[in-house]
């Protein structure tokens, strides 16, 4: 079973509980204005436009027209990513579950678990499911917990398919208001809201993440409604407030604004006043 | 031997040293005084290597009259009392604390301050029962801690806790977090089978506040030293009731600079030659301490059975492995491989060097070293403030460290050879503060991969680990501003900071070591 993997990180302290190995999958069904790693959104079309930009000759096109990336000469400078007109990268690779396991094994003694992030993990549910199942079946890895980091836009069948191998999900809620949500992501939020509820019912909701953009989705009234909606699901929910950062995101007109530290902290207070959430601000 | 006019010059510099407090002047003058005595007899080759600083005697003075690192058996002292100090065995916690405080003032060391304060969770255990509430225990330890910091203003003063969880260990960590002092230094002994995650996590939270404790692999230490061992000073692991007579260190970079020829010739000739010169120096210094100054025949700790020469050895330190490996790779014409920590060939060769040193040291009998079965303990020595352009111990150069997993896998294979400590430091960024469990995972993994001891340093921490000891950044600033500091080790830090730019290092750090008493 192969999945389209953008890259992996051996140690991460920010992708779920404990130290985690993170697999980033290429491709996303949202197109968020505030995406911090927009090059993971689209699958490479093999258009070849990035090839001449590479200073080290790491990119070539093969006779059947596929763009190939030679990791051993790549300098990691990401010129290709910055010139790609389609929010993609030539460096994502179709990777076997077995190859990922081979990468995870030496790191396993240092981990609480693995997290599949993206891109959007649930765009490759079958692959995620077989990766998790393989982890659970491997005697050296079976103690590792398996998490996904998701935009939440996956139907009930997705979570049902993962229920036996998934240990926890971290889900983004871009905005409770459907119109604002659509303007931020290009998609409605009904599936996200249903997914959060379903994951909680399955006992798999680890945390909900609110990414705040100043003046767009951080209005106090909206935040209070969001808090009430979340509290109705689980008043002790772990809620992570993430302030939007321009670094890594695409330019936007008018420019997107980073929320101030004070406004993040006051949003956190507002959430805590609504329910005994476990709020964490980053 | 120091000539009279040089002696006068140095004495004058010390007595007039504006950045030195009264007692710092006093202590440095005492070291200077022994430099007018003749150096222990050594060969011309050994003398030359010492003068050229290929080997280094850590400026212990010409006539050692105390062992360098002493680990009194405090548990025994508490049980039997001290006749020299006319103290009966304490009967309650207050008595025990003042007993220890008095005793600390009489434990000798080359810095004049004790480097080992005891495995305090065990030493104090008989005096803490369920009658005593946690708040009361915290209050008493807090007072004790303030006393330690003010009476023993030296970051090499070190105590140990673990591997078992206990109320005292928990209280010590709470007091540490609330006081945020640089003294005492602390080690948590971790036995993966005995130490609960929760205690390790409590220790990790303490690291975020104070840069302490250091973590040691308890089963690995027990295999080398037996149950009665402790980490002291800047992470030197030695036997309780014993210690180390002396520490001499070999600068592998300087050895490589004196070598011409292949790397095999280095391992067969040049390296053994300098290992022997270092051993010669160590032997001369041990004999001077034991046979000339009769330390063990005259000191009350020995007379009362609180130290035993049979539990002593000496420390054979190495440093500059990174430069040594890179030089030898380039001598062999393999410039591209000359990058220790980033090149598999360089890393493999580094292991051959360490293995060779270990083999040579293990084959060199050393007098009065029964603590090490008649041999020196190998130590990865982490630098002093005089070192420039040479990397501490077996570390990867500052700022050039690979990502943490690669860093651990490069360093871990060395750890088993260094019975008396190696202490790598891993730099972690602030995101870990919200996820202490991640560091618990890394600690467990590091021990599984064969690491002996290490600590973490947090990017934003108010404390900064210089070469092995800890200072508060605000104290460094105050030296720069006012030219004076309260802790003896802060001066070393100010100097080491300038040499190493350690606070600018990229993504982790390593720690260990001592003083230049001049
Ligand atoms: S990465 Fe982008 S620019 Fe390069 S071939 Fe793929 S789609 Fe084209
Ligand atoms: S990051 Fe992209 S542009 Fe840069 S060297 Fe690698 S393949 Fe070439």
Coordinates of N, CA and C in Angstrom, one line a residue, chain A residues 63-215:
Chain A
X63 N 11.2 9.8 -19.1 CA 10.6 9.7 -20.4 C 9.0 9.6 -20.4
X64 N 8.5 9.1 -19.3 CA 7.0 9.0 -19.3 C 6.4 10.3 -18.7
X65 N 7.3 11.3 -18.5 CA 6.7 12.6 -18.2 C 6.6 12.9 -16.7
X66 N 7.1 12.1 -15.9 CA 7.0 12.3 -14.4 C 8.2 13.1 -14.0
X67 N 7.9 14.1 -13.1 CA 9.0 14.9 -12.5 C 9.6 14.1 -11.4
X68 N 10.9 14.0 -11.4 CA 11.6 13.2 -10.4 C 12.5 14.1 -9.5
X69 N 12.6 13.7 -8.3 CA 13.4 14.5 -7.3 C 14.5 13.6 -6.8
X70 N 15.8 14.1 -6.9 CA 16.9 13.3 -6.5 C 17.4 13.9 -5.1
X71 N 17.0 13.2 -4.1 CA 17.2 13.8 -2.7 C 18.6 14.0 -2.4
X72 N 19.5 13.1 -3.0 CA 20.9 13.2 -2.6 C 21.6 14.5 -3.1
X73 N 21.1 15.1 -4.1 CA 21.7 16.4 -4.5 C 20.9 17.6 -4.1
X74 N 19.7 17.4 -3.6 CA 18.9 18.5 -3.2 C 19.5 19.2 -2.0
X75 N 19.5 20.6 -2.1 CA 20.1 21.4 -0.9 C 19.0 21.8 0.0
X76 N 17.8 21.4 -0.2 CA 16.7 21.7 0.8 C 16.3 23.2 0.8
X77 N 16.7 24.0 -0.2 CA 16.4 25.4 -0.3 C 15.0 25.7 -0.7
X78 N 14.3 24.7 -1.2 CA 12.8 24.9 -1.6 C 12.5 26.0 -2.6
X79 N 13.5 26.2 -3.5 CA 13.2 27.1 -4.6 C 12.0 26.5 -5.4
X80 N 12.0 25.2 -5.7 CA 11.0 24.6 -6.4 C 9.6 24.8 -5.9
X81 N 9.5 24.7 -4.5 CA 8.3 24.9 -3.9 C 7.8 26.3 -4.1
X82 N 8.7 27.3 -4.0 CA 8.3 28.7 -4.1 C 7.9 29.1 -5.5
X83 N 8.4 28.4 -6.6 CA 8.0 28.7 -7.9 C 6.8 27.9 -8.4
X84 N 6.5 26.8 -7.7 CA 5.4 26.0 -8.2 C 4.1 26.8 -8.3
X85 N 3.4 26.9 -9.4 CA 2.2 27.7 -9.5 C 1.0 27.0 -9.0
X86 N 1.1 25.8 -8.6 CA -0.1 25.0 -8.2 C -0.1 24.6 -6.7
X87 N 0.6 25.2 -5.9 CA 0.6 24.9 -4.5 C 1.0 23.4 -4.3
X88 N 2.1 23.0 -5.0 CA 2.5 21.6 -4.8 C 4.0 21.6 -4.6
X89 N 4.6 20.4 -4.6 CA 6.0 20.3 -4.4 C 6.4 19.1 -5.3
X90 N 7.6 19.1 -5.9 CA 8.1 17.9 -6.6 C 8.7 16.9 -5.7
X91 N 8.7 17.2 -4.4 CA 9.4 16.3 -3.5 C 8.6 15.2 -2.8
X92 N 7.2 15.3 -3.0 CA 6.4 14.3 -2.4 C 6.6 13.0 -3.1
X93 N 6.5 11.9 -2.4 CA 6.8 10.6 -3.0 C 5.7 9.6 -2.6
X94 N 5.4 8.7 -3.6 CA 4.6 7.6 -3.2 C 5.5 6.6 -2.4
X95 N 5.0 6.4 -1.2 CA 5.8 5.6 -0.2 C 5.1 4.4 0.3
X96 N 5.8 3.3 0.4 CA 5.1 2.1 0.9 C 5.0 2.2 2.4
X97 N 4.0 1.6 3.0 CA 3.8 1.5 4.4 C 5.1 0.9 5.0
X98 N 5.6 -0.2 4.4 CA 6.7 -0.9 4.9 C 8.0 0.0 5.0
X99 N 8.1 1.0 4.0 CA 9.2 1.9 4.1 C 9.1 2.9 5.3
X100 N 7.9 3.3 5.5 CA 7.7 4.2 6.6 C 8.0 3.4 7.9
X101 N 7.5 2.2 8.0 CA 7.8 1.4 9.3 C 9.3 1.3 9.5
X102 N 10.0 1.1 8.4 CA 11.5 1.0 8.5 C 12.1 2.3 9.1
X103 N 11.5 3.4 8.7 CA 12.0 4.7 9.2 C 11.6 4.9 10.7
X104 N 10.4 4.4 11.0 CA 9.9 4.6 12.4 C 10.6 3.7 13.4
X105 N 11.0 2.5 13.0 CA 11.5 1.5 13.9 C 12.7 2.0 14.7
X106 N 13.7 2.6 14.1 CA 14.9 3.0 14.9 C 14.5 4.2 15.9
X107 N 13.5 4.9 15.6 CA 13.1 6.1 16.4 C 12.1 5.7 17.5
X108 N 11.5 4.5 17.3 CA 10.4 4.1 18.2 C 10.7 4.2 19.7
X109 N 11.9 3.8 20.2 CA 12.1 3.9 21.6 C 12.0 5.3 22.2
X110 N 12.0 6.3 21.3 CA 11.9 7.7 21.8 C 10.5 8.3 21.6
X111 N 9.6 7.5 21.3 CA 8.3 8.1 20.9 C 7.1 7.6 21.8
X112 N 6.1 8.5 21.9 CA 4.8 8.1 22.4 C 4.0 7.6 21.3
X113 N 4.2 8.1 20.1 CA 3.4 7.6 19.0 C 3.7 8.3 17.6
X114 N 2.8 8.0 16.7 CA 3.0 8.6 15.4 C 1.8 9.5 15.1
X115 N 2.0 10.5 14.3 CA 0.8 11.4 13.9 C 0.9 11.5 12.4
X116 N -0.3 11.3 11.8 CA -0.3 11.6 10.3 C -1.0 13.0 10.2
X117 N -0.3 13.9 9.5 CA -0.7 15.2 9.3 C -0.7 15.5 7.8
X118 N -0.7 16.8 7.4 CA -0.7 17.0 6.0 C -0.4 18.5 5.6
X119 N -1.0 18.8 4.5 CA -2.0 18.1 3.7 C -3.2 17.7 4.6
X120 N -4.0 16.9 4.0 CA -5.1 16.4 4.8 C -5.0 14.8 4.9
X121 N -4.8 14.4 6.2 CA -4.6 12.9 6.4 C -5.7 12.1 5.8
X122 N -7.0 12.6 6.0 CA -8.1 11.8 5.6 C -8.4 11.7 4.1
X123 N -7.6 12.5 3.3 CA -7.7 12.3 1.9 C -7.1 11.0 1.4
X124 N -6.3 10.4 2.3 CA -5.7 9.1 2.0 C -6.0 8.1 3.1
X125 N -7.3 8.0 3.4 CA -7.7 7.2 4.5 C -7.3 5.8 4.5
X126 N -7.3 5.2 3.3 CA -7.0 3.8 3.2 C -5.5 3.6 3.6
X127 N -4.7 4.5 3.1 CA -3.3 4.4 3.4 C -3.0 4.6 4.9
X128 N -3.7 5.6 5.5 CA -3.6 5.9 6.9 C -4.0 4.7 7.7
X129 N -5.1 4.1 7.3 CA -5.6 2.9 8.0 C -4.6 1.8 7.9
X130 N -4.0 1.6 6.8 CA -3.1 0.4 6.7 C -1.7 0.7 7.4
X131 N -1.3 2.0 7.4 CA -0.1 2.4 8.2 C -0.4 2.1 9.7
X132 N -1.5 2.6 10.2 CA -1.8 2.4 11.6 C -2.0 0.9 11.9
X133 N -2.6 0.2 11.1 CA -2.8 -1.3 11.3 C -1.4 -2.0 11.4
X134 N -0.5 -1.5 10.5 CA 0.8 -2.1 10.5 C 1.6 -1.8 11.7
X135 N 1.4 -0.6 12.2 CA 2.1 -0.2 13.5 C 1.5 -1.1 14.6
X136 N 0.2 -1.2 14.7 CA -0.4 -2.0 15.8 C 0.0 -3.5 15.7
X137 N 0.4 -3.9 14.5 CA 0.7 -5.3 14.3 C 2.2 -5.6 14.5
X138 N 3.0 -4.6 14.6 CA 4.4 -4.8 14.7 C 4.8 -4.8 16.2
X139 N 5.4 -5.9 16.6 CA 5.6 -6.1 18.1 C 6.5 -4.9 18.6
X140 N 7.4 -4.4 17.8 CA 8.2 -3.3 18.3 C 7.5 -2.0 18.3
X141 N 6.4 -1.9 17.6 CA 5.8 -0.6 17.4 C 4.4 -0.5 18.1
X142 N 3.9 -1.7 18.5 CA 2.5 -1.7 18.9 C 2.1 -0.8 20.1
X143 N 3.1 -0.5 20.9 CA 2.8 0.4 22.0 C 2.6 1.9 21.6
X144 N 3.0 2.2 20.3 CA 2.9 3.6 19.9 C 1.4 3.9 19.6
X145 N 1.0 5.2 20.0 CA -0.3 5.6 19.7 C -0.4 6.2 18.3
X146 N -1.5 6.1 17.7 CA -1.7 6.6 16.3 C -2.7 7.7 16.3
X147 N -2.2 8.9 15.9 CA -3.0 10.1 15.8 C -3.1 10.6 14.4
X148 N -4.2 11.3 14.1 CA -4.3 12.1 12.9 C -4.5 13.6 13.3
X149 N -4.0 14.4 12.4 CA -4.2 15.9 12.5 C -5.0 16.2 11.3
X150 N -6.3 16.7 11.5 CA -7.2 16.7 10.4 C -7.9 18.1 10.3
X151 N -8.3 18.5 9.1 CA -9.2 19.6 9.0 C -10.6 19.3 9.3
X152 N -10.9 18.0 9.5 CA -12.2 17.6 10.0 C -13.2 17.4 8.9
X153 N -12.8 17.7 7.7 CA -13.8 17.6 6.6 C -13.7 16.2 6.0
X154 N -14.2 15.2 6.8 CA -14.2 13.8 6.4 C -15.5 13.3 6.8
X155 N -16.1 12.5 6.0 CA -17.5 11.9 6.4 C -17.4 10.9 7.4
X156 N -18.6 10.5 7.9 CA -18.6 9.5 9.0 C -18.0 8.2 8.6
X157 N -18.0 7.8 7.4 CA -17.4 6.5 7.0 C -15.9 6.6 7.2
X158 N -15.3 7.8 7.0 CA -13.8 7.9 7.2 C -13.5 7.5 8.7
X159 N -14.2 8.2 9.6 CA -13.8 7.9 11.0 C -14.2 6.5 11.4
X160 N -15.3 6.0 10.8 CA -15.7 4.6 11.1 C -14.6 3.7 10.6
X161 N -14.0 4.0 9.5 CA -12.9 3.1 8.9 C -11.7 3.1 9.8
X162 N -11.5 4.2 10.5 CA -10.2 4.3 11.3 C -10.4 3.9 12.7
X163 N -11.7 3.6 13.1 CA -12.0 3.5 14.5 C -11.2 2.4 15.3
X164 N -10.8 1.4 14.6 CA -10.0 0.3 15.3 C -8.5 0.6 15.4
X165 N -8.0 1.5 14.6 CA -6.6 1.7 14.7 C -6.2 3.1 15.2
X166 N -7.2 4.0 15.2 CA -6.9 5.4 15.5 C -7.0 5.5 17.1
X167 N -6.0 6.3 17.6 CA -6.1 6.5 19.1 C -6.5 7.9 19.4
X168 N -6.4 8.8 18.5 CA -6.8 10.2 18.8 C -6.7 11.1 17.6
X169 N -7.6 12.1 17.5 CA -7.6 13.0 16.4 C -7.5 14.4 16.9
X170 N -6.7 15.2 16.2 CA -6.7 16.7 16.5 C -7.3 17.3 15.3
X171 N -8.4 18.0 15.6 CA -9.2 18.6 14.5 C -9.2 20.1 14.5
X172 N -9.0 20.7 13.3 CA -9.1 22.1 13.2 C -10.6 22.5 13.1
X173 N -11.0 23.6 13.8 CA -12.3 24.2 13.5 C -11.9 25.6 13.0
X174 N -12.0 25.8 11.7 CA -11.6 27.1 11.1 C -12.6 28.2 11.5
X175 N -13.8 27.8 11.5 CA -14.8 28.8 12.0 C -16.2 28.2 12.2
X176 N -16.9 28.6 13.2 CA -18.2 28.0 13.5 C -19.2 28.5 12.4
X177 N -19.0 29.8 12.0 CA -19.9 30.4 11.1 C -19.7 29.8 9.7
X178 N -20.8 29.3 9.0 CA -20.6 28.6 7.8 C -20.1 29.5 6.7
X179 N -20.5 30.8 6.7 CA -20.1 31.7 5.6 C -18.7 32.1 5.8
X180 N -18.3 32.4 7.0 CA -16.9 32.8 7.2 C -16.0 31.6 6.9
X181 N -16.5 30.4 7.3 CA -15.7 29.2 7.0 C -15.5 29.0 5.5
X182 N -16.5 29.2 4.8 CA -16.4 29.1 3.3 C -15.4 30.1 2.8
X183 N -15.5 31.3 3.3 CA -14.6 32.3 2.8 C -13.1 32.0 3.2
X184 N -12.9 31.3 4.3 CA -11.6 31.0 4.7 C -11.0 29.8 4.0
X185 N -11.9 28.8 3.7 CA -11.4 27.5 3.3 C -11.8 27.1 1.9
X186 N -12.9 27.8 1.4 CA -13.4 27.4 0.1 C -14.5 26.3 0.3
X187 N -14.7 25.9 1.5 CA -15.6 24.8 1.7 C -16.6 25.0 2.9
X188 N -17.8 24.4 2.9 CA -18.7 24.5 4.0 C -18.1 23.8 5.2
X189 N -18.8 24.1 6.4 CA -18.2 23.4 7.6 C -19.1 22.4 8.2
X190 N -20.2 22.0 7.5 CA -21.1 21.0 8.2 C -20.4 19.7 8.5
X191 N -19.6 19.3 7.5 CA -18.9 18.0 7.8 C -17.9 18.1 8.9
X192 N -17.3 19.2 9.1 CA -16.3 19.5 10.2 C -17.1 19.3 11.5
X193 N -18.2 20.1 11.6 CA -18.9 20.1 12.8 C -19.4 18.7 13.2
X194 N -19.9 18.0 12.2 CA -20.4 16.6 12.4 C -19.3 15.7 12.8
X195 N -18.1 15.9 12.2 CA -16.9 15.1 12.5 C -16.5 15.2 13.9
X196 N -16.4 16.5 14.4 CA -16.0 16.7 15.7 C -16.9 16.0 16.7
X197 N -18.2 16.1 16.5 CA -19.2 15.4 17.4 C -19.0 13.9 17.3
X198 N -18.8 13.4 16.1 CA -18.7 12.0 16.0 C -17.4 11.5 16.7
X199 N -16.3 12.2 16.4 CA -15.1 11.8 17.1 C -15.2 11.8 18.6
X200 N -15.8 12.8 19.1 CA -16.0 12.8 20.6 C -16.8 11.6 21.0
X201 N -17.9 11.3 20.3 CA -18.7 10.1 20.6 C -17.9 8.8 20.6
X202 N -17.0 8.7 19.6 CA -16.2 7.5 19.5 C -15.0 7.5 20.5
X203 N -14.9 8.6 21.3 CA -13.8 8.7 22.3 C -12.5 9.0 21.7
X204 N -12.5 9.5 20.5 CA -11.2 9.7 19.7 C -10.8 11.2 19.6
X205 N -11.6 12.1 20.1 CA -11.3 13.5 19.9 C -10.2 13.9 21.0
X206 N -9.0 14.1 20.5 CA -7.9 14.5 21.4 C -8.0 16.0 21.7
X207 N -8.1 16.8 20.6 CA -8.2 18.3 20.8 C -8.8 18.9 19.6
X208 N -9.4 20.1 19.8 CA -9.9 20.9 18.7 C -9.0 22.1 18.7
X209 N -8.6 22.5 17.4 CA -7.7 23.6 17.3 C -8.4 24.8 16.6
X210 N -8.3 25.9 17.2 CA -8.9 27.1 16.6 C -7.8 28.0 16.1
X211 N -7.7 28.2 14.7 CA -6.7 29.1 14.2 C -7.3 30.4 14.0
X212 N -6.8 31.4 14.7 CA -7.4 32.7 14.7 C -6.7 33.7 13.8
X213 N -7.5 34.4 12.9 CA -7.0 35.4 12.1 C -7.7 36.7 12.6
X214 N -6.9 37.7 12.8 CA -7.4 39.0 13.4 C -8.4 39.6 12.4
X215 N -9.6 39.9 13.0 CA -10.6 40.6 12.2 C -11.4 39.6 11.3

